[in-house]
Amino acid sequence: MKQKKFVFCRYSFKEDPDSKEEKRVEKEKVQEQFGKLFQTAGKLQIYMKKGKEEVCLQNNVIAEHDNIIVFRLNDDKDIKITLPTGTTTNNIDDYKEKTESSYPYCHIIFLNLGDVKYVAIEKNYSTFNGNIDRILKILTANFNRLIKEYGYTIEFEKILMRAKAWSLIKRRCISNNDYVTQICLTAKRDGETAKFANFSSDNDINGLIKRGEENEAKEVFFGSKYAKGTNELSIKNAIDTMFNVAEFVSKNDCEIRVKMSKSGMICLNDEVVPMYFMPDLAIENFQMKSSLSIEKGDYELLKWLNECIDDIKKTENETTPPAKISCPN
């Protein structure tokens, strides 16, 4: 059995500025109501935009126990699979086939607990092409609709474990006898202004952030080129600087890319996310145990979640110089 691979993100509840204060529930209450969505529904009304229309996605709440919610979300793709009829003869002429529709799915696990809440999303390339950003957009739009009456919105935050970036680049350099030729950050907007702002020659990082925010361009680019034999510390510092800049370029889709001389482009956003393999049958065992009377916390899924979160906290605190820059006023 192939092990399931999960990407971890954080989520939180924010006050909806469009809601009336007198109708807004306490923050602890909205977290409780969010959990109840999965307790009472079994299946939720989850929609996805497809062209100009919206389609309803199949989904199922597998289990909910101890503030752990295991949720299954199906893609809209209709994949045809061929099934045997179960004939008992060896005669090929007797072996008939039939085709059925199959909607691939991914598991989504919410740890709906504490001030800092985590969600683990299965990276399944047959479902939404394994695109975590696309899944997060679907979840954001639908859960905002479902909790709107409580006066809150849900916000998902991708986690970038920047300490892993240099080890990844170093490994590629050694294995392919390669070297870094360029490091760049691109911030894309949803706006209609088809301009392109290039700040590659700008050495004032704080000024760059401010001008990048104020600029009306649809795409803002900042990057540096490197020759073979460039000092490793310079490259490590440049990567860390890009992560610092990305933290402050708000309301934009930022991508940090490293171009190698042989290996081509590496998107660090995809490579340095916290991704972990789940133990075999952890979900199935949790589903079975959640319906039984067991000692609280005595199951593999919770232990795995806690171990992953501990590793995220440890690795996320590690960084390379320089020290963090401050956001400009």
GROMACS .gro file of C-alpha atoms in nm:
model
  329
    1MET     CA    1   0.000   0.000   0.000
    2LYS     CA    2   0.135   0.340  -0.100
    3GLN     CA    3   0.183   0.573   0.196
    4LYS     CA    4  -0.027   0.889   0.200
    5LYS     CA    5   0.166   1.216   0.190
    6PHE     CA    6   0.029   1.526   0.365
    7VAL     CA    7   0.113   1.897   0.349
    8PHE     CA    8   0.050   2.096   0.668
    9CYS     CA    9  -0.095   2.449   0.682
   10ARG     CA   10  -0.235   2.666   0.959
   11TYR     CA   11  -0.581   2.813   0.979
   12SER     CA   12  -0.750   3.070   1.199
   13PHE     CA   13  -1.077   3.256   1.232
   14LYS     CA   14  -1.087   3.631   1.167
   15GLU     CA   15  -1.362   3.880   1.239
   16ASP     CA   16  -1.564   3.949   0.926
   17PRO     CA   17  -1.551   4.328   0.869
   18ASP     CA   18  -1.886   4.309   0.688
   19SER     CA   19  -2.063   4.149   0.985
   20LYS     CA   20  -2.252   4.336   1.255
   21GLU     CA   21  -2.073   4.335   1.588
   22GLU     CA   22  -2.387   4.261   1.789
   23LYS     CA   23  -2.446   3.943   1.585
   24ARG     CA   24  -2.085   3.824   1.603
   25VAL     CA   25  -2.025   3.531   1.840
   26GLU     CA   26  -1.720   3.493   2.063
   27LYS     CA   27  -1.409   3.358   1.893
   28GLU     CA   28  -1.413   3.037   2.099
   29LYS     CA   29  -1.772   2.984   1.989
   30VAL     CA   30  -1.697   3.000   1.616
   31GLN     CA   31  -1.429   2.733   1.659
   32GLU     CA   32  -1.688   2.514   1.828
   33GLN     CA   33  -1.944   2.583   1.555
   34PHE     CA   34  -1.686   2.499   1.289
   35GLY     CA   35  -1.642   2.157   1.448
   36LYS     CA   36  -2.018   2.107   1.462
   37LEU     CA   37  -2.041   2.150   1.085
   38PHE     CA   38  -1.879   1.810   1.054
   39GLN     CA   39  -2.074   1.649   1.339
   40THR     CA   40  -2.420   1.716   1.203
   41ALA     CA   41  -2.381   1.716   0.829
   42GLY     CA   42  -2.196   1.402   0.728
   43LYS     CA   43  -2.175   1.569   0.389
   44LEU     CA   44  -2.131   1.942   0.328
   45GLN     CA   45  -2.234   2.155   0.034
   46ILE     CA   46  -1.892   2.219  -0.120
   47TYR     CA   47  -1.874   2.403  -0.452
   48MET     CA   48  -1.598   2.474  -0.702
   49LYS     CA   49  -1.592   2.719  -0.989
   50LYS     CA   50  -1.570   2.550  -1.326
   51GLY     CA   51  -1.565   2.807  -1.601
   52LYS     CA   52  -1.855   3.042  -1.540
   53GLU     CA   53  -2.051   2.785  -1.342
   54GLU     CA   54  -2.023   2.625  -1.000
   55VAL     CA   55  -2.020   2.250  -0.954
   56CYS     CA   56  -2.095   2.063  -0.633
   57LEU     CA   57  -1.811   1.840  -0.515
   58GLN     CA   58  -1.869   1.506  -0.350
   59ASN     CA   59  -1.737   1.494   0.004
   60ASN     CA   60  -1.770   1.292   0.319
   61VAL     CA   61  -1.690   1.336   0.688
   62ILE     CA   62  -1.507   1.014   0.774
   63ALA     CA   63  -1.464   1.069   1.148
   64GLU     CA   64  -1.471   1.343   1.414
   65HIS     CA   65  -1.323   1.283   1.758
   66ASP     CA   66  -1.119   1.481   2.015
   67ASN     CA   67  -1.127   1.792   1.789
   68ILE     CA   68  -0.972   1.591   1.504
   69ILE     CA   69  -1.182   1.601   1.187
   70VAL     CA   70  -1.104   1.367   0.898
   71PHE     CA   71  -1.273   1.491   0.583
   72ARG     CA   72  -1.265   1.352   0.230
   73LEU     CA   73  -1.301   1.584  -0.071
   74ASN     CA   74  -1.356   1.452  -0.423
   75ASP     CA   75  -1.237   1.615  -0.742
   76ASP     CA   76  -1.486   1.688  -1.018
   77LYS     CA   77  -1.289   1.483  -1.271
   78ASP     CA   78  -1.466   1.179  -1.408
   79ILE     CA   79  -1.201   0.911  -1.452
   80LYS     CA   80  -1.310   0.595  -1.627
   81ILE     CA   81  -1.183   0.271  -1.473
   82THR     CA   82  -1.220  -0.078  -1.617
   83LEU     CA   83  -1.338  -0.354  -1.386
   84PRO     CA   84  -1.344  -0.732  -1.445
   85THR     CA   85  -1.673  -0.919  -1.421
   86GLY     CA   86  -1.533  -1.180  -1.184
   87THR     CA   87  -1.559  -1.470  -1.429
   88THR     CA   88  -1.429  -1.803  -1.301
   89THR     CA   89  -1.318  -1.939  -1.639
   90ASN     CA   90  -0.988  -1.890  -1.815
   91ASN     CA   91  -1.155  -1.835  -2.149
   92ILE     CA   92  -1.076  -1.486  -2.275
   93ASP     CA   93  -1.408  -1.471  -2.459
   94ASP     CA   94  -1.590  -1.507  -2.126
   95TYR     CA   95  -1.397  -1.219  -1.971
   96LYS     CA   96  -1.616  -0.913  -2.007
   97GLU     CA   97  -1.537  -0.562  -1.891
   98LYS     CA   98  -1.744  -0.268  -1.774
   99THR     CA   99  -1.657   0.096  -1.720
  100GLU     CA  100  -1.753   0.297  -1.413
  101SER     CA  101  -1.699   0.658  -1.312
  102SER     CA  102  -1.439   0.728  -1.047
  103TYR     CA  103  -1.396   1.061  -0.872
  104PRO     CA  104  -1.049   1.077  -0.711
  105TYR     CA  105  -1.033   1.226  -0.365
  106CYS     CA  106  -0.792   1.356  -0.105
  107HIS     CA  107  -0.811   1.341   0.274
  108ILE     CA  108  -0.815   1.664   0.475
  109ILE     CA  109  -0.749   1.652   0.849
  110PHE     CA  110  -0.837   1.946   1.074
  111LEU     CA  111  -0.684   1.969   1.421
  112ASN     CA  112  -0.947   2.211   1.549
  113LEU     CA  113  -0.777   2.285   1.879
  114GLY     CA  114  -0.603   2.577   2.052
  115ASP     CA  115  -0.509   2.923   1.930
  116VAL     CA  116  -0.287   2.786   1.652
  117LYS     CA  117  -0.484   2.535   1.447
  118TYR     CA  118  -0.342   2.306   1.180
  119VAL     CA  119  -0.484   2.132   0.875
  120ALA     CA  120  -0.313   1.846   0.690
  121ILE     CA  121  -0.402   1.806   0.322
  122GLU     CA  122  -0.321   1.489   0.131
  123LYS     CA  123  -0.105   1.558  -0.175
  124ASN     CA  124  -0.266   1.328  -0.427
  125TYR     CA  125  -0.172   1.411  -0.786
  126SER     CA  126  -0.489   1.249  -0.921
  127THR     CA  127  -0.698   1.498  -0.718
  128PHE     CA  128  -0.684   1.865  -0.821
  129ASN     CA  129  -0.346   1.775  -0.977
  130GLY     CA  130  -0.198   1.775  -0.628
  131ASN     CA  131  -0.233   2.155  -0.620
  132ILE     CA  132  -0.257   2.254  -0.252
  133ASP     CA  133  -0.325   2.620  -0.336
  134ARG     CA  134  -0.629   2.520  -0.538
  135ILE     CA  135  -0.764   2.307  -0.253
  136LEU     CA  136  -0.709   2.592  -0.005
  137LYS     CA  137  -0.906   2.830  -0.229
  138ILE     CA  138  -1.196   2.584  -0.243
  139LEU     CA  139  -1.192   2.539   0.135
  140THR     CA  140  -1.167   2.914   0.199
  141ALA     CA  141  -1.461   3.005  -0.025
  142ASN     CA  142  -1.689   2.732   0.110
  143PHE     CA  143  -1.612   2.757   0.481
  144ASN     CA  144  -1.642   3.136   0.466
  145ARG     CA  145  -1.995   3.080   0.341
  146LEU     CA  146  -2.071   2.819   0.607
  147ILE     CA  147  -1.951   3.026   0.905
  148LYS     CA  148  -2.061   3.367   0.776
  149GLU     CA  149  -2.363   3.376   1.009
  150TYR     CA  150  -2.128   3.376   1.310
  151GLY     CA  151  -1.949   3.693   1.194
  152TYR     CA  152  -1.614   3.535   1.105
  153THR     CA  153  -1.408   3.426   0.808
  154ILE     CA  154  -1.153   3.146   0.788
  155GLU     CA  155  -0.795   3.214   0.683
  156PHE     CA  156  -0.549   2.945   0.573
  157GLU     CA  157  -0.176   3.009   0.595
  158LYS     CA  158   0.083   2.811   0.403
  159ILE     CA  159   0.393   2.725   0.604
  160LEU     CA  160   0.734   2.770   0.443
  161MET     CA  161   1.014   2.590   0.625
  162ARG     CA  162   1.287   2.819   0.499
  163ALA     CA  163   1.564   2.631   0.678
  164LYS     CA  164   1.512   2.347   0.429
  165ALA     CA  165   1.570   2.570   0.127
  166TRP     CA  166   1.949   2.574   0.132
  167SER     CA  167   1.984   2.200   0.201
  168LEU     CA  168   1.757   2.136  -0.099
  169ILE     CA  169   1.963   2.361  -0.328
  170LYS     CA  170   2.291   2.220  -0.197
  171ARG     CA  171   2.171   1.865  -0.260
  172ARG     CA  172   2.076   1.951  -0.620
  173CYS     CA  173   2.415   2.115  -0.676
  174ILE     CA  174   2.607   1.811  -0.552
  175SER     CA  175   2.397   1.543  -0.723
  176ASN     CA  176   2.394   1.715  -1.065
  177ASN     CA  177   2.727   1.899  -1.050
  178ASP     CA  178   2.513   2.211  -1.079
  179TYR     CA  179   2.518   2.571  -0.954
  180VAL     CA  180   2.273   2.858  -0.893
  181THR     CA  181   2.241   3.116  -1.171
  182GLN     CA  182   1.949   3.324  -1.041
  183ILE     CA  183   1.726   3.372  -0.736
  184CYS     CA  184   1.406   3.569  -0.778
  185LEU     CA  185   1.077   3.659  -0.616
  186THR     CA  186   0.765   3.727  -0.820
  187ALA     CA  187   0.453   3.879  -0.667
  188LYS     CA  188   0.141   3.843  -0.881
  189ARG     CA  189  -0.180   4.036  -0.831
  190ASP     CA  190  -0.538   3.977  -0.936
  191GLY     CA  191  -0.562   4.332  -1.069
  192GLU     CA  192  -0.625   4.425  -1.428
  193THR     CA  193  -0.326   4.657  -1.476
  194ALA     CA  194  -0.104   4.468  -1.720
  195LYS     CA  195   0.223   4.624  -1.607
  196PHE     CA  196   0.547   4.459  -1.503
  197ALA     CA  197   0.769   4.617  -1.237
  198ASN     CA  198   1.130   4.500  -1.221
  199PHE     CA  199   1.320   4.594  -0.905
  200SER     CA  200   1.624   4.373  -0.970
  201SER     CA  201   1.872   4.659  -0.934
  202ASP     CA  202   1.717   4.782  -0.607
  203ASN     CA  203   1.941   4.717  -0.307
  204ASP     CA  204   1.715   4.893  -0.056
  205ILE     CA  205   1.505   4.598   0.064
  206ASN     CA  206   1.269   4.797   0.286
  207GLY     CA  207   1.218   5.048   0.007
  208LEU     CA  208   1.156   4.763  -0.236
  209ILE     CA  209   0.877   4.623  -0.019
  210LYS     CA  210   0.707   4.959   0.012
  211ARG     CA  211   0.732   5.038  -0.359
  212GLY     CA  212   0.617   4.687  -0.445
  213GLU     CA  213   0.306   4.740  -0.233
  214GLU     CA  214   0.229   5.081  -0.381
  215ASN     CA  215   0.305   4.990  -0.742
  216GLU     CA  216   0.001   4.915  -0.959
  217ALA     CA  217   0.176   4.655  -1.172
  218LYS     CA  218   0.013   4.316  -1.203
  219GLU     CA  219   0.348   4.147  -1.151
  220VAL     CA  220   0.642   4.264  -0.939
  221PHE     CA  221   0.982   4.103  -0.991
  222PHE     CA  222   1.294   4.113  -0.775
  223GLY     CA  223   1.596   3.896  -0.845
  224SER     CA  224   1.972   3.854  -0.856
  225LYS     CA  225   2.200   3.663  -1.095
  226TYR     CA  226   2.503   3.458  -0.992
  227ALA     CA  227   2.810   3.326  -1.167
  228LYS     CA  228   2.966   2.985  -1.118
  229GLY     CA  229   3.179   2.979  -0.804
  230THR     CA  230   2.974   3.240  -0.615
  231ASN     CA  231   3.026   3.219  -0.239
  232GLU     CA  232   2.770   2.986  -0.078
  233LEU     CA  233   2.697   3.230   0.203
  234SER     CA  234   2.591   3.495  -0.050
  235ILE     CA  235   2.339   3.256  -0.202
  236LYS     CA  236   2.210   3.145   0.140
  237ASN     CA  237   2.167   3.509   0.243
  238ALA     CA  238   1.984   3.590  -0.081
  239ILE     CA  239   1.739   3.303  -0.032
  240ASP     CA  240   1.667   3.415   0.323
  241THR     CA  241   1.618   3.773   0.206
  242MET     CA  242   1.359   3.655  -0.047
  243PHE     CA  243   1.164   3.481   0.228
  244ASN     CA  244   1.178   3.799   0.437
  245VAL     CA  245   1.050   4.012   0.149
  246ALA     CA  246   0.768   3.764   0.079
  247GLU     CA  247   0.646   3.794   0.439
  248PHE     CA  248   0.563   4.161   0.390
  249VAL     CA  249   0.428   4.165   0.034
  250SER     CA  250   0.067   4.129   0.145
  251LYS     CA  251  -0.236   4.040  -0.065
  252ASN     CA  252  -0.018   3.891  -0.337
  253ASP     CA  253   0.068   3.545  -0.457
  254CYS     CA  254   0.446   3.534  -0.404
  255GLU     CA  255   0.671   3.274  -0.562
  256ILE     CA  256   1.037   3.227  -0.475
  257ARG     CA  257   1.229   3.057  -0.754
  258VAL     CA  258   1.588   2.940  -0.792
  259LYS     CA  259   1.729   2.882  -1.140
  260MET     CA  260   1.999   2.617  -1.174
  261SER     CA  261   2.244   2.597  -1.465
  262LYS     CA  262   2.141   2.238  -1.552
  263SER     CA  263   1.832   2.149  -1.348
  264GLY     CA  264   1.626   2.447  -1.456
  265MET     CA  265   1.385   2.632  -1.227
  266ILE     CA  266   1.298   2.522  -0.873
  267CYS     CA  267   0.993   2.676  -0.705
  268LEU     CA  268   1.082   2.688  -0.335
  269ASN     CA  269   0.717   2.746  -0.238
  270ASP     CA  270   0.644   2.389  -0.345
  271GLU     CA  271   0.964   2.234  -0.212
  272VAL     CA  272   0.994   2.372   0.143
  273VAL     CA  273   0.641   2.314   0.269
  274PRO     CA  274   0.608   2.074   0.566
  275MET     CA  275   0.522   1.741   0.404
  276TYR     CA  276   0.505   1.412   0.594
  277PHE     CA  277   0.416   1.051   0.521
  278MET     CA  278   0.131   0.915   0.729
  279PRO     CA  279   0.164   0.571   0.894
  280ASP     CA  280  -0.030   0.296   0.719
  281LEU     CA  281  -0.398   0.263   0.818
  282ALA     CA  282  -0.380   0.559   1.061
  283ILE     CA  283  -0.703   0.708   0.922
  284GLU     CA  284  -0.880   0.373   0.906
  285ASN     CA  285  -0.784   0.293   1.266
  286PHE     CA  286  -0.892   0.640   1.379
  287GLN     CA  287  -1.226   0.595   1.205
  288MET     CA  288  -1.280   0.265   1.381
  289LYS     CA  289  -1.165   0.386   1.723
  290SER     CA  290  -1.360   0.712   1.712
  291SER     CA  291  -1.680   0.510   1.722
  292LEU     CA  292  -1.564   0.314   2.027
  293SER     CA  293  -1.503   0.408   2.388
  294ILE     CA  294  -1.126   0.454   2.409
  295GLU     CA  295  -0.887   0.642   2.628
  296LYS     CA  296  -0.858   1.000   2.504
  297GLY     CA  297  -0.556   1.053   2.281
  298ASP     CA  298  -0.470   0.684   2.266
  299TYR     CA  299  -0.444   0.645   1.888
  300GLU     CA  300  -0.180   0.668   1.621
  301LEU     CA  301  -0.327   0.954   1.417
  302LEU     CA  302  -0.307   1.203   1.705
  303LYS     CA  303   0.049   1.096   1.788
  304TRP     CA  304   0.149   1.141   1.424
  305LEU     CA  305  -0.013   1.487   1.405
  306ASN     CA  306   0.165   1.600   1.722
  307GLU     CA  307   0.501   1.469   1.600
  308CYS     CA  308   0.461   1.652   1.268
  309ILE     CA  309   0.362   1.978   1.439
  310ASP     CA  310   0.657   1.954   1.680
  311ASP     CA  311   0.890   1.909   1.382
  312ILE     CA  312   0.733   2.208   1.204
  313LYS     CA  313   0.785   2.431   1.508
  314LYS     CA  314   1.144   2.317   1.546
  315THR     CA  315   1.239   2.352   1.179
  316GLU     CA  316   1.048   2.675   1.124
  317ASN     CA  317   1.249   2.847   1.398
  318GLU     CA  318   1.574   2.763   1.220
  319THR     CA  319   1.695   3.014   0.965
  320THR     CA  320   2.002   3.138   0.785
  321PRO     CA  321   2.144   3.491   0.819
  322PRO     CA  322   2.072   3.779   0.784
  323ALA     CA  323   1.843   3.866   1.074
  324LYS     CA  324   1.480   3.942   0.996
  325ILE     CA  325   1.412   4.281   0.845
  326SER     CA  326   1.137   4.509   0.970
  327CYS     CA  327   0.828   4.598   0.773
  328PRO     CA  328   0.841   4.959   0.645
  329ASN     CA  329   0.589   5.209   0.776
   0.00000   0.00000   0.00000
